[in-house]
Amino acid sequence: MSDDDHHVLPKNTLLAVFGGLIVLTGLTVAVAVEPVASLLGPLTVPVAIAIAATKATLVVVFFMALKYDNPVNALTFTIGIIMVVVFITFTMFDTVYRGDLGNVAPQTVQEMDRQQKEAQQEMDQLDSEDLRVAPADYPDQQGAGGESTESGNADSP
Amino acid sequence: MATDTETAPAPTTTDIEHDHDHPAHLQHHFVSSEQQFDSAKLGMWLFLITEVLLFSGMFVAYAVFRQWHPTAFAEASATLNRTMGTINTIVLLTSSLTVALSIHYIQLDKVKQCFYSLLATIGLAGGFMVIKYFEYTSKFEHGAFPGGLFEPHGAHYEHLAQIPYAPQFFSIYFVMTGIHGLHVLIGMGFLGWAAFHVWRGAFSSEYYTHIELGGLYWHLVDIIWIFLFPLLYLI
């Protein structure tokens, strides 16, 4: 209760932050258009997210005035954001490396990896025109896999 | 009440002070205006975190499905109008500036400027929704509906029918921008209410909690869009 006067952000600060936000918006569009986009390659997504995070930080720190505010608000917000990061990262740990949980075929992991690599090589040789297929056009690999599974089970007893 | 002040015996003095010696806006369970303001703000930040968590669920859905079906997401995302998305980003950033200015003005007791800043914010928010309306209708015209209703037709959309999981992108696009749009409408309503009370002279540098909280809410709506724009339109 000692600091009865609220911090009044000068108009120039607000305008400078706004200018920064507009520049960053231009930047994020610029890195998404063609010459730069293919140059960045796999970095496109991290760069776009980094720019968005910078913009959000500007808004939180200056427009929402967390910098000049009661620290407990910053603490609240930071804990929340950490939870969001945990939520996204740990979900991705699962879904990215999950593989095919429905596959109970008696194959070794190495075997499956080798098959996956072969399939990947095949995919790399395809051009984008070949990728445009409807689900109904899929080769009947599942049926073949099922048969081998059955024969494998028949052998085991 | 009048007799109370006249007789005013020593033991009840504090009670009388508590009843009368405070600004009209200060509620009895707070020690000071400052404490009341800080409590309201902490409450608002807690609420904003629940909003962030609400959207984070959708961002997780986006991340998982994008990682599973990168081709579908790239092709479907290419049909979104980048120009309109960029204009909308600038519109929303400007509205964030005007709402920050409205707080700046009310802190300096410039009630009129505060009122006009809030009006500008509401106007820009309306502009955002109008652009969003045109984007939505152009998608609907080409049958780019979410989920099972997906039936793309027309020059730039037809090929999406051949791409597995393309409808998934539109499901995520419509749900995320739809719920964001709902937040824009709620923010417009709240800021409109605040502007009305500013115009009536209910707020001053002594008491502007509602504008401050409305501003915080509006900035959060802006932040959500800051992330939605590159994720949906650009990458």
mmCIF file of C-alpha atoms in Angstrom:
data_model
loop_
_atom_site.group_PDB
_atom_site.id
_atom_site.type_symbol
_atom_site.label_atom_id
_atom_site.label_comp_id
_atom_site.label_asym_id
_atom_site.label_seq_id
_atom_site.Cartn_x
_atom_site.Cartn_y
_atom_site.Cartn_z
ATOM 1 C CA MET A 1 0.000 0.000 0.000
ATOM 2 C CA SER A 2 3.062 2.211 0.043
ATOM 3 C CA ASP A 3 3.038 2.782 -3.717
ATOM 4 C CA ASP A 4 -0.356 4.404 -4.028
ATOM 5 C CA ASP A 5 0.362 5.908 -7.434
ATOM 6 C CA HIS A 6 0.025 3.506 -10.321
ATOM 7 C CA HIS A 7 2.765 3.547 -12.884
ATOM 8 C CA VAL A 8 1.577 5.542 -15.875
ATOM 9 C CA LEU A 9 3.202 4.297 -19.046
ATOM 10 C CA PRO A 10 4.325 7.226 -21.196
ATOM 11 C CA LYS A 11 2.557 7.505 -24.532
ATOM 12 C CA ASN A 12 5.897 7.266 -26.331
ATOM 13 C CA THR A 13 6.639 3.889 -24.742
ATOM 14 C CA LEU A 14 3.265 2.569 -25.860
ATOM 15 C CA LEU A 15 3.818 3.859 -29.396
ATOM 16 C CA ALA A 16 7.347 2.392 -29.514
ATOM 17 C CA VAL A 17 6.039 -1.026 -28.408
ATOM 18 C CA PHE A 18 3.289 -0.792 -31.030
ATOM 19 C CA GLY A 19 5.914 0.043 -33.676
ATOM 20 C CA GLY A 20 7.946 -2.986 -32.586
ATOM 21 C CA LEU A 21 4.866 -5.222 -32.852
ATOM 22 C CA ILE A 22 4.122 -3.999 -36.390
ATOM 23 C CA VAL A 23 7.762 -4.526 -37.461
ATOM 24 C CA LEU A 24 7.700 -8.080 -36.030
ATOM 25 C CA THR A 25 4.416 -8.768 -37.851
ATOM 26 C CA GLY A 26 6.097 -7.675 -41.092
ATOM 27 C CA LEU A 27 9.074 -9.894 -40.248
ATOM 28 C CA THR A 28 6.971 -12.989 -39.584
ATOM 29 C CA VAL A 29 5.160 -12.512 -42.919
ATOM 30 C CA ALA A 30 8.493 -11.871 -44.694
ATOM 31 C CA VAL A 31 10.068 -15.121 -43.450
ATOM 32 C CA ALA A 32 6.983 -17.059 -44.573
ATOM 33 C CA VAL A 33 7.018 -15.958 -48.243
ATOM 34 C CA GLU A 34 8.825 -18.022 -50.788
ATOM 35 C CA PRO A 35 12.496 -17.122 -51.194
ATOM 36 C CA VAL A 36 13.087 -16.918 -47.442
ATOM 37 C CA ALA A 37 10.708 -19.726 -46.501
ATOM 38 C CA SER A 38 12.573 -22.411 -48.464
ATOM 39 C CA LEU A 39 15.886 -20.938 -47.324
ATOM 40 C CA LEU A 40 14.893 -21.454 -43.678
ATOM 41 C CA GLY A 41 13.657 -24.967 -44.406
ATOM 42 C CA PRO A 42 12.982 -26.828 -41.149
ATOM 43 C CA LEU A 43 13.643 -23.631 -39.192
ATOM 44 C CA THR A 44 10.442 -21.988 -40.522
ATOM 45 C CA VAL A 45 8.276 -23.198 -37.638
ATOM 46 C CA PRO A 46 10.721 -22.379 -34.776
ATOM 47 C CA VAL A 47 11.407 -18.931 -36.270
ATOM 48 C CA ALA A 48 7.683 -18.151 -36.622
ATOM 49 C CA ILE A 49 7.009 -19.294 -33.051
ATOM 50 C CA ALA A 50 9.998 -17.315 -31.735
ATOM 51 C CA ILE A 51 8.714 -14.137 -33.412
ATOM 52 C CA ALA A 52 5.199 -14.739 -32.046
ATOM 53 C CA ALA A 53 6.651 -15.337 -28.555
ATOM 54 C CA THR A 54 8.623 -12.080 -28.779
ATOM 55 C CA LYS A 55 5.478 -10.196 -29.787
ATOM 56 C CA ALA A 56 3.483 -11.789 -26.963
ATOM 57 C CA THR A 57 6.244 -10.877 -24.493
ATOM 58 C CA LEU A 58 6.139 -7.242 -25.646
ATOM 59 C CA VAL A 59 2.372 -7.173 -25.115
ATOM 60 C CA VAL A 60 2.574 -8.826 -21.681
ATOM 61 C CA VAL A 61 5.493 -6.766 -20.376
ATOM 62 C CA PHE A 62 4.460 -3.318 -21.645
ATOM 63 C CA PHE A 63 0.800 -3.221 -22.754
ATOM 64 C CA MET A 64 -0.278 -5.393 -19.826
ATOM 65 C CA ALA A 65 2.380 -3.603 -17.733
ATOM 66 C CA LEU A 66 3.585 -6.720 -15.922
ATOM 67 C CA LYS A 67 7.018 -5.078 -15.701
ATOM 68 C CA TYR A 68 5.664 -2.337 -13.442
ATOM 69 C CA ASP A 69 3.033 -4.447 -11.732
ATOM 70 C CA ASN A 70 2.752 -6.334 -8.463
ATOM 71 C CA PRO A 71 5.216 -9.269 -8.846
ATOM 72 C CA VAL A 72 2.563 -11.769 -7.747
ATOM 73 C CA ASN A 73 0.760 -11.224 -11.075
ATOM 74 C CA ALA A 74 3.929 -12.016 -13.014
ATOM 75 C CA LEU A 75 4.390 -15.130 -10.858
ATOM 76 C CA THR A 76 0.824 -16.269 -11.542
ATOM 77 C CA PHE A 77 1.212 -15.777 -15.266
ATOM 78 C CA THR A 78 4.664 -17.401 -15.436
ATOM 79 C CA ILE A 79 3.502 -20.532 -13.592
ATOM 80 C CA GLY A 80 0.574 -20.763 -15.994
ATOM 81 C CA ILE A 81 2.839 -20.472 -19.028
ATOM 82 C CA ILE A 82 5.198 -23.141 -17.634
ATOM 83 C CA MET A 83 2.166 -25.439 -17.331
ATOM 84 C CA VAL A 84 1.260 -24.748 -20.963
ATOM 85 C CA VAL A 85 4.822 -25.597 -22.068
ATOM 86 C CA VAL A 86 4.718 -28.832 -20.037
ATOM 87 C CA PHE A 87 1.314 -29.644 -21.552
ATOM 88 C CA ILE A 88 2.517 -29.201 -25.132
ATOM 89 C CA THR A 89 5.999 -30.739 -24.737
ATOM 90 C CA PHE A 90 4.946 -33.854 -22.859
ATOM 91 C CA THR A 91 2.015 -34.487 -25.193
ATOM 92 C CA MET A 92 4.419 -34.247 -28.122
ATOM 93 C CA PHE A 93 6.854 -36.659 -26.412
ATOM 94 C CA ASP A 94 4.017 -39.162 -26.603
ATOM 95 C CA THR A 95 2.443 -38.477 -29.987
ATOM 96 C CA VAL A 96 5.643 -37.898 -31.974
ATOM 97 C CA TYR A 97 7.348 -41.129 -30.870
ATOM 98 C CA ARG A 98 4.236 -43.229 -30.375
ATOM 99 C CA GLY A 99 4.564 -45.246 -33.562
ATOM 100 C CA ASP A 100 1.802 -47.682 -34.413
ATOM 101 C CA LEU A 101 0.269 -48.866 -31.148
ATOM 102 C CA GLY A 102 -2.277 -50.995 -32.978
ATOM 103 C CA ASN A 103 0.467 -53.113 -34.517
ATOM 104 C CA VAL A 104 0.822 -56.320 -32.500
ATOM 105 C CA ALA A 105 2.626 -58.256 -35.234
ATOM 106 C CA PRO A 106 5.445 -60.473 -33.912
ATOM 107 C CA GLN A 107 8.145 -58.390 -35.592
ATOM 108 C CA THR A 108 11.275 -57.037 -34.019
ATOM 109 C CA VAL A 109 11.716 -53.305 -33.679
ATOM 110 C CA GLN A 110 14.745 -53.487 -36.000
ATOM 111 C CA GLU A 111 12.641 -55.189 -38.624
ATOM 112 C CA MET A 112 9.985 -52.502 -38.368
ATOM 113 C CA ASP A 113 12.613 -49.769 -38.503
ATOM 114 C CA ARG A 114 14.118 -51.289 -41.631
ATOM 115 C CA GLN A 115 10.672 -51.484 -43.269
ATOM 116 C CA GLN A 116 9.967 -47.903 -42.276
ATOM 117 C CA LYS A 117 13.260 -46.774 -43.807
ATOM 118 C CA GLU A 118 12.469 -48.595 -47.024
ATOM 119 C CA ALA A 119 9.040 -47.002 -47.121
ATOM 120 C CA GLN A 120 10.633 -43.607 -46.472
ATOM 121 C CA GLN A 121 13.049 -44.096 -49.360
ATOM 122 C CA GLU A 122 10.121 -44.997 -51.558
ATOM 123 C CA MET A 123 8.301 -41.876 -50.392
ATOM 124 C CA ASP A 124 11.298 -39.686 -51.150
ATOM 125 C CA GLN A 125 11.321 -40.893 -54.735
ATOM 126 C CA LEU A 126 7.675 -39.929 -55.186
ATOM 127 C CA ASP A 127 6.848 -36.417 -56.303
ATOM 128 C CA SER A 128 3.987 -34.464 -54.832
ATOM 129 C CA GLU A 129 1.665 -35.365 -57.703
ATOM 130 C CA ASP A 130 1.757 -39.024 -56.653
ATOM 131 C CA LEU A 131 0.808 -38.152 -53.084
ATOM 132 C CA ARG A 132 -2.635 -36.931 -54.085
ATOM 133 C CA VAL A 133 -4.590 -40.077 -53.479
ATOM 134 C CA ALA A 134 -7.849 -40.765 -51.727
ATOM 135 C CA PRO A 135 -7.845 -43.195 -48.775
ATOM 136 C CA ALA A 136 -9.589 -45.733 -50.994
ATOM 137 C CA ASP A 137 -6.563 -45.770 -53.310
ATOM 138 C CA TYR A 138 -4.182 -47.021 -50.626
ATOM 139 C CA PRO A 139 -2.368 -50.248 -51.559
ATOM 140 C CA ASP A 140 -3.831 -53.190 -49.711
ATOM 141 C CA GLN A 141 -0.856 -53.537 -47.359
ATOM 142 C CA GLN A 142 -2.945 -54.049 -44.278
ATOM 143 C CA GLY A 143 -4.516 -57.198 -45.653
ATOM 144 C CA ALA A 144 -1.094 -58.607 -46.516
ATOM 145 C CA GLY A 145 0.216 -57.737 -43.046
ATOM 146 C CA GLY A 146 -2.776 -59.449 -41.457
ATOM 147 C CA GLU A 147 -2.142 -62.660 -43.373
ATOM 148 C CA SER A 148 1.470 -62.828 -42.313
ATOM 149 C CA THR A 149 0.406 -62.247 -38.725
ATOM 150 C CA GLU A 150 -2.058 -65.094 -38.912
ATOM 151 C CA SER A 151 0.467 -67.475 -40.397
ATOM 152 C CA GLY A 152 2.944 -66.386 -37.713
ATOM 153 C CA ASN A 153 0.401 -67.194 -35.014
ATOM 154 C CA ALA A 154 -0.421 -70.501 -36.657
ATOM 155 C CA ASP A 155 3.253 -71.479 -36.545
ATOM 156 C CA SER A 156 3.767 -70.715 -32.883
ATOM 157 C CA PRO A 157 1.564 -73.323 -31.159
ATOM 158 C CA MET B 1 -26.851 7.817 10.973
ATOM 159 C CA ALA B 2 -26.905 11.554 11.725
ATOM 160 C CA THR B 3 -27.370 10.812 15.448
ATOM 161 C CA ASP B 4 -24.374 8.501 15.284
ATOM 162 C CA THR B 5 -22.056 11.274 14.235
ATOM 163 C CA GLU B 6 -23.503 13.646 16.816
ATOM 164 C CA THR B 7 -23.180 11.371 19.797
ATOM 165 C CA ALA B 8 -19.981 9.652 18.552
ATOM 166 C CA PRO B 9 -18.798 7.892 21.722
ATOM 167 C CA ALA B 10 -15.160 6.795 21.722
ATOM 168 C CA PRO B 11 -15.659 3.011 21.259
ATOM 169 C CA THR B 12 -17.724 3.391 18.065
ATOM 170 C CA THR B 13 -15.505 5.969 16.381
ATOM 171 C CA THR B 14 -13.710 3.376 14.303
ATOM 172 C CA ASP B 15 -17.040 1.950 13.129
ATOM 173 C CA ILE B 16 -18.224 5.315 11.985
ATOM 174 C CA GLU B 17 -14.983 6.003 10.165
ATOM 175 C CA HIS B 18 -15.229 2.659 8.492
ATOM 176 C CA ASP B 19 -18.775 3.399 7.361
ATOM 177 C CA HIS B 20 -18.211 6.840 5.960
ATOM 178 C CA ASP B 21 -14.584 7.791 5.496
ATOM 179 C CA HIS B 22 -13.870 5.989 2.262
ATOM 180 C CA PRO B 23 -14.492 6.568 -1.436
ATOM 181 C CA ALA B 24 -17.813 5.331 -2.803
ATOM 182 C CA HIS B 25 -16.120 2.643 -4.895
ATOM 183 C CA LEU B 26 -14.224 1.040 -1.988
ATOM 184 C CA GLN B 27 -15.960 -2.072 -0.709
ATOM 185 C CA HIS B 28 -15.974 -2.716 3.016
ATOM 186 C CA HIS B 29 -13.934 -5.897 2.998
ATOM 187 C CA PHE B 30 -10.899 -4.096 1.554
ATOM 188 C CA VAL B 31 -8.457 -2.009 3.566
ATOM 189 C CA SER B 32 -7.793 0.500 0.801
ATOM 190 C CA SER B 33 -8.534 1.284 -2.824
ATOM 191 C CA GLU B 34 -5.055 0.024 -3.610
ATOM 192 C CA GLN B 35 -5.724 -3.350 -2.033
ATOM 193 C CA GLN B 36 -9.056 -3.586 -3.811
ATOM 194 C CA PHE B 37 -7.416 -2.771 -7.156
ATOM 195 C CA ASP B 38 -4.595 -5.288 -6.604
ATOM 196 C CA SER B 39 -7.018 -8.047 -5.606
ATOM 197 C CA ALA B 40 -9.155 -7.452 -8.675
ATOM 198 C CA LYS B 41 -6.075 -7.558 -10.874
ATOM 199 C CA LEU B 42 -4.740 -10.774 -9.330
ATOM 200 C CA GLY B 43 -8.160 -12.304 -9.877
ATOM 201 C CA MET B 44 -8.065 -11.176 -13.488
ATOM 202 C CA TRP B 45 -4.614 -12.688 -14.046
ATOM 203 C CA LEU B 46 -5.853 -15.986 -12.601
ATOM 204 C CA PHE B 47 -8.805 -15.849 -14.988
ATOM 205 C CA LEU B 48 -6.508 -15.026 -17.907
ATOM 206 C CA ILE B 49 -4.417 -18.108 -17.101
ATOM 207 C CA THR B 50 -7.551 -20.274 -17.310
ATOM 208 C CA GLU B 51 -8.182 -18.681 -20.711
ATOM 209 C CA VAL B 52 -4.620 -19.475 -21.790
ATOM 210 C CA LEU B 53 -5.109 -23.078 -20.653
ATOM 211 C CA LEU B 54 -8.396 -23.271 -22.583
ATOM 212 C CA PHE B 55 -6.617 -22.228 -25.765
ATOM 213 C CA SER B 56 -3.532 -24.333 -25.005
ATOM 214 C CA GLY B 57 -5.687 -27.460 -25.352
ATOM 215 C CA MET B 58 -6.491 -26.394 -28.892
ATOM 216 C CA PHE B 59 -2.868 -25.477 -29.596
ATOM 217 C CA VAL B 60 -1.861 -28.982 -28.460
ATOM 218 C CA ALA B 61 -4.450 -30.468 -30.836
ATOM 219 C CA TYR B 62 -3.011 -28.314 -33.602
ATOM 220 C CA ALA B 63 0.569 -29.403 -32.824
ATOM 221 C CA VAL B 64 -0.272 -33.122 -32.635
ATOM 222 C CA PHE B 65 -2.332 -33.276 -35.827
ATOM 223 C CA ARG B 66 0.033 -31.022 -37.738
ATOM 224 C CA GLN B 67 2.924 -33.300 -36.794
ATOM 225 C CA TRP B 68 0.938 -36.363 -37.872
ATOM 226 C CA HIS B 69 -0.361 -34.923 -41.152
ATOM 227 C CA PRO B 70 2.096 -32.263 -42.351
ATOM 228 C CA THR B 71 1.088 -32.442 -46.036
ATOM 229 C CA ALA B 72 -2.614 -31.979 -45.310
ATOM 230 C CA PHE B 73 -1.876 -29.010 -43.054
ATOM 231 C CA ALA B 74 0.475 -27.354 -45.553
ATOM 232 C CA GLU B 75 -1.943 -27.727 -48.479
ATOM 233 C CA ALA B 76 -5.034 -26.652 -46.523
ATOM 234 C CA SER B 77 -3.237 -23.739 -44.861
ATOM 235 C CA ALA B 78 -2.207 -22.445 -48.302
ATOM 236 C CA THR B 79 -5.885 -21.769 -49.097
ATOM 237 C CA LEU B 80 -6.167 -19.203 -46.290
ATOM 238 C CA ASN B 81 -5.942 -15.559 -47.326
ATOM 239 C CA ARG B 82 -2.626 -14.229 -45.993
ATOM 240 C CA THR B 83 -3.420 -10.612 -46.862
ATOM 241 C CA MET B 84 -6.615 -10.671 -44.818
ATOM 242 C CA GLY B 85 -4.804 -12.443 -41.990
ATOM 243 C CA THR B 86 -2.036 -9.821 -41.966
ATOM 244 C CA ILE B 87 -4.532 -6.940 -42.048
ATOM 245 C CA ASN B 88 -6.428 -8.534 -39.182
ATOM 246 C CA THR B 89 -3.211 -8.891 -37.178
ATOM 247 C CA ILE B 90 -2.449 -5.199 -37.640
ATOM 248 C CA VAL B 91 -6.063 -4.277 -36.793
ATOM 249 C CA LEU B 92 -5.902 -6.259 -33.554
ATOM 250 C CA LEU B 93 -2.452 -4.896 -32.607
ATOM 251 C CA THR B 94 -3.747 -1.358 -33.158
ATOM 252 C CA SER B 95 -6.765 -2.086 -30.961
ATOM 253 C CA SER B 96 -4.353 -3.293 -28.283
ATOM 254 C CA LEU B 97 -2.536 0.048 -28.529
ATOM 255 C CA THR B 98 -5.778 2.027 -28.242
ATOM 256 C CA VAL B 99 -6.922 0.086 -25.180
ATOM 257 C CA ALA B 100 -3.485 0.653 -23.582
ATOM 258 C CA LEU B 101 -3.899 4.356 -24.417
ATOM 259 C CA SER B 102 -7.357 4.429 -22.812
ATOM 260 C CA ILE B 103 -5.774 3.270 -19.535
ATOM 261 C CA HIS B 104 -2.971 5.816 -19.980
ATOM 262 C CA TYR B 105 -5.567 8.595 -20.408
ATOM 263 C CA ILE B 106 -7.813 7.597 -17.500
ATOM 264 C CA GLN B 107 -4.735 7.481 -15.235
ATOM 265 C CA LEU B 108 -4.144 11.126 -16.196
ATOM 266 C CA ASP B 109 -7.875 11.952 -15.739
ATOM 267 C CA LYS B 110 -8.244 12.675 -19.463
ATOM 268 C CA VAL B 111 -11.730 11.176 -19.491
ATOM 269 C CA LYS B 112 -12.666 12.302 -22.998
ATOM 270 C CA GLN B 113 -9.547 10.830 -24.639
ATOM 271 C CA CYS B 114 -10.075 7.630 -22.664
ATOM 272 C CA PHE B 115 -13.634 7.398 -23.985
ATOM 273 C CA TYR B 116 -12.533 7.904 -27.598
ATOM 274 C CA SER B 117 -9.684 5.365 -27.216
ATOM 275 C CA LEU B 118 -12.184 2.791 -26.000
ATOM 276 C CA LEU B 119 -14.509 3.611 -28.911
ATOM 277 C CA ALA B 120 -11.577 3.189 -31.322
ATOM 278 C CA THR B 121 -10.804 -0.207 -29.737
ATOM 279 C CA ILE B 122 -14.399 -1.354 -30.186
ATOM 280 C CA GLY B 123 -14.404 -0.043 -33.774
ATOM 281 C CA LEU B 124 -11.197 -1.919 -34.618
ATOM 282 C CA ALA B 125 -12.563 -5.068 -32.973
ATOM 283 C CA GLY B 126 -15.653 -4.708 -35.178
ATOM 284 C CA GLY B 127 -13.364 -4.334 -38.204
ATOM 285 C CA PHE B 128 -11.593 -7.547 -37.205
ATOM 286 C CA MET B 129 -14.900 -9.405 -37.059
ATOM 287 C CA VAL B 130 -16.011 -8.018 -40.446
ATOM 288 C CA ILE B 131 -12.773 -9.234 -42.103
ATOM 289 C CA LYS B 132 -13.211 -12.582 -40.342
ATOM 290 C CA TYR B 133 -16.772 -12.743 -41.718
ATOM 291 C CA PHE B 134 -15.502 -12.296 -45.290
ATOM 292 C CA GLU B 135 -12.838 -14.972 -44.730
ATOM 293 C CA TYR B 136 -15.387 -17.422 -43.349
ATOM 294 C CA THR B 137 -17.906 -16.851 -46.156
ATOM 295 C CA SER B 138 -15.246 -17.328 -48.848
ATOM 296 C CA LYS B 139 -14.349 -20.661 -47.226
ATOM 297 C CA PHE B 140 -18.014 -21.697 -46.991
ATOM 298 C CA GLU B 141 -18.561 -20.797 -50.665
ATOM 299 C CA HIS B 142 -15.886 -23.325 -51.584
ATOM 300 C CA GLY B 143 -17.290 -26.009 -49.319
ATOM 301 C CA ALA B 144 -14.314 -25.842 -46.946
ATOM 302 C CA PHE B 145 -16.420 -26.807 -43.938
ATOM 303 C CA PRO B 146 -14.977 -28.515 -40.871
ATOM 304 C CA GLY B 147 -14.977 -32.295 -40.483
ATOM 305 C CA GLY B 148 -17.575 -34.416 -42.231
ATOM 306 C CA LEU B 149 -19.211 -31.511 -44.064
ATOM 307 C CA PHE B 150 -15.970 -30.963 -45.995
ATOM 308 C CA GLU B 151 -16.726 -30.889 -49.720
ATOM 309 C CA PRO B 152 -14.251 -28.567 -51.415
ATOM 310 C CA HIS B 153 -14.972 -27.216 -54.883
ATOM 311 C CA GLY B 154 -13.673 -24.349 -56.995
ATOM 312 C CA ALA B 155 -10.289 -23.567 -58.493
ATOM 313 C CA HIS B 156 -8.026 -23.403 -55.432
ATOM 314 C CA TYR B 157 -9.910 -25.865 -53.251
ATOM 315 C CA GLU B 158 -10.756 -28.836 -55.454
ATOM 316 C CA HIS B 159 -7.438 -30.638 -54.942
ATOM 317 C CA LEU B 160 -8.037 -30.717 -51.148
ATOM 318 C CA ALA B 161 -10.621 -33.482 -51.684
ATOM 319 C CA GLN B 162 -7.739 -35.757 -52.763
ATOM 320 C CA ILE B 163 -5.639 -35.047 -49.665
ATOM 321 C CA PRO B 164 -6.308 -37.272 -46.665
ATOM 322 C CA TYR B 165 -6.905 -35.422 -43.378
ATOM 323 C CA ALA B 166 -7.331 -32.009 -45.057
ATOM 324 C CA PRO B 167 -10.732 -31.554 -43.289
ATOM 325 C CA GLN B 168 -8.874 -31.855 -39.981
ATOM 326 C CA PHE B 169 -7.074 -28.577 -40.644
ATOM 327 C CA PHE B 170 -10.359 -26.794 -41.252
ATOM 328 C CA SER B 171 -11.871 -28.290 -38.099
ATOM 329 C CA ILE B 172 -8.989 -26.846 -36.099
ATOM 330 C CA TYR B 173 -9.054 -23.565 -38.037
ATOM 331 C CA PHE B 174 -12.770 -22.951 -37.505
ATOM 332 C CA VAL B 175 -12.800 -24.017 -33.852
ATOM 333 C CA MET B 176 -9.732 -21.967 -32.883
ATOM 334 C CA THR B 177 -10.626 -18.808 -34.818
ATOM 335 C CA GLY B 178 -14.295 -19.280 -33.849
ATOM 336 C CA ILE B 179 -13.588 -19.389 -30.119
ATOM 337 C CA HIS B 180 -11.119 -16.535 -30.544
ATOM 338 C CA GLY B 181 -13.821 -14.568 -32.400
ATOM 339 C CA LEU B 182 -16.232 -15.257 -29.542
ATOM 340 C CA HIS B 183 -13.661 -13.743 -27.193
ATOM 341 C CA VAL B 184 -13.414 -10.686 -29.443
ATOM 342 C CA LEU B 185 -17.210 -10.260 -29.234
ATOM 343 C CA ILE B 186 -17.178 -10.646 -25.426
ATOM 344 C CA GLY B 187 -14.313 -8.126 -25.218
ATOM 345 C CA MET B 188 -16.281 -5.688 -27.392
ATOM 346 C CA GLY B 189 -19.250 -6.029 -25.064
ATOM 347 C CA PHE B 190 -17.182 -5.479 -21.940
ATOM 348 C CA LEU B 191 -15.223 -2.543 -23.347
ATOM 349 C CA GLY B 192 -18.486 -1.059 -24.649
ATOM 350 C CA TRP B 193 -19.925 -1.267 -21.146
ATOM 351 C CA ALA B 194 -16.742 0.347 -19.758
ATOM 352 C CA ALA B 195 -16.865 3.099 -22.408
ATOM 353 C CA PHE B 196 -20.490 3.847 -21.475
ATOM 354 C CA HIS B 197 -19.510 4.288 -17.829
ATOM 355 C CA VAL B 198 -16.479 6.395 -18.755
ATOM 356 C CA TRP B 199 -18.831 8.627 -20.731
ATOM 357 C CA ARG B 200 -21.109 8.842 -17.672
ATOM 358 C CA GLY B 201 -18.080 9.908 -15.619
ATOM 359 C CA ALA B 202 -18.003 6.855 -13.374
ATOM 360 C CA PHE B 203 -14.230 6.430 -13.700
ATOM 361 C CA SER B 204 -11.242 8.598 -12.857
ATOM 362 C CA SER B 205 -7.548 8.203 -12.039
ATOM 363 C CA GLU B 206 -8.735 7.222 -8.535
ATOM 364 C CA TYR B 207 -10.915 4.382 -9.751
ATOM 365 C CA TYR B 208 -10.616 2.680 -13.139
ATOM 366 C CA THR B 209 -10.456 -1.022 -12.207
ATOM 367 C CA HIS B 210 -12.946 -2.083 -14.901
ATOM 368 C CA ILE B 211 -10.987 -0.409 -17.695
ATOM 369 C CA GLU B 212 -7.753 -1.970 -16.443
ATOM 370 C CA LEU B 213 -9.319 -5.443 -16.342
ATOM 371 C CA GLY B 214 -11.009 -4.972 -19.713
ATOM 372 C CA GLY B 215 -7.642 -3.908 -21.106
ATOM 373 C CA LEU B 216 -5.920 -7.012 -19.717
ATOM 374 C CA TYR B 217 -8.602 -9.213 -21.258
ATOM 375 C CA TRP B 218 -8.272 -7.452 -24.585
ATOM 376 C CA HIS B 219 -4.481 -7.839 -24.649
ATOM 377 C CA LEU B 220 -4.880 -11.566 -24.000
ATOM 378 C CA VAL B 221 -7.265 -11.852 -26.968
ATOM 379 C CA ASP B 222 -4.560 -10.083 -28.988
ATOM 380 C CA ILE B 223 -1.854 -12.493 -27.754
ATOM 381 C CA ILE B 224 -3.939 -15.529 -28.768
ATOM 382 C CA TRP B 225 -4.221 -14.061 -32.261
ATOM 383 C CA ILE B 226 -0.471 -13.324 -32.348
ATOM 384 C CA PHE B 227 0.045 -17.092 -32.131
ATOM 385 C CA LEU B 228 -2.919 -18.130 -34.299
ATOM 386 C CA PHE B 229 -1.867 -15.946 -37.222
ATOM 387 C CA PRO B 230 1.526 -17.540 -38.054
ATOM 388 C CA LEU B 231 0.422 -21.059 -37.088
ATOM 389 C CA LEU B 232 -2.683 -21.077 -39.274
ATOM 390 C CA TYR B 233 -1.817 -18.691 -42.112
ATOM 391 C CA LEU B 234 1.949 -18.693 -42.528
ATOM 392 C CA ILE B 235 3.586 -22.022 -41.676
#
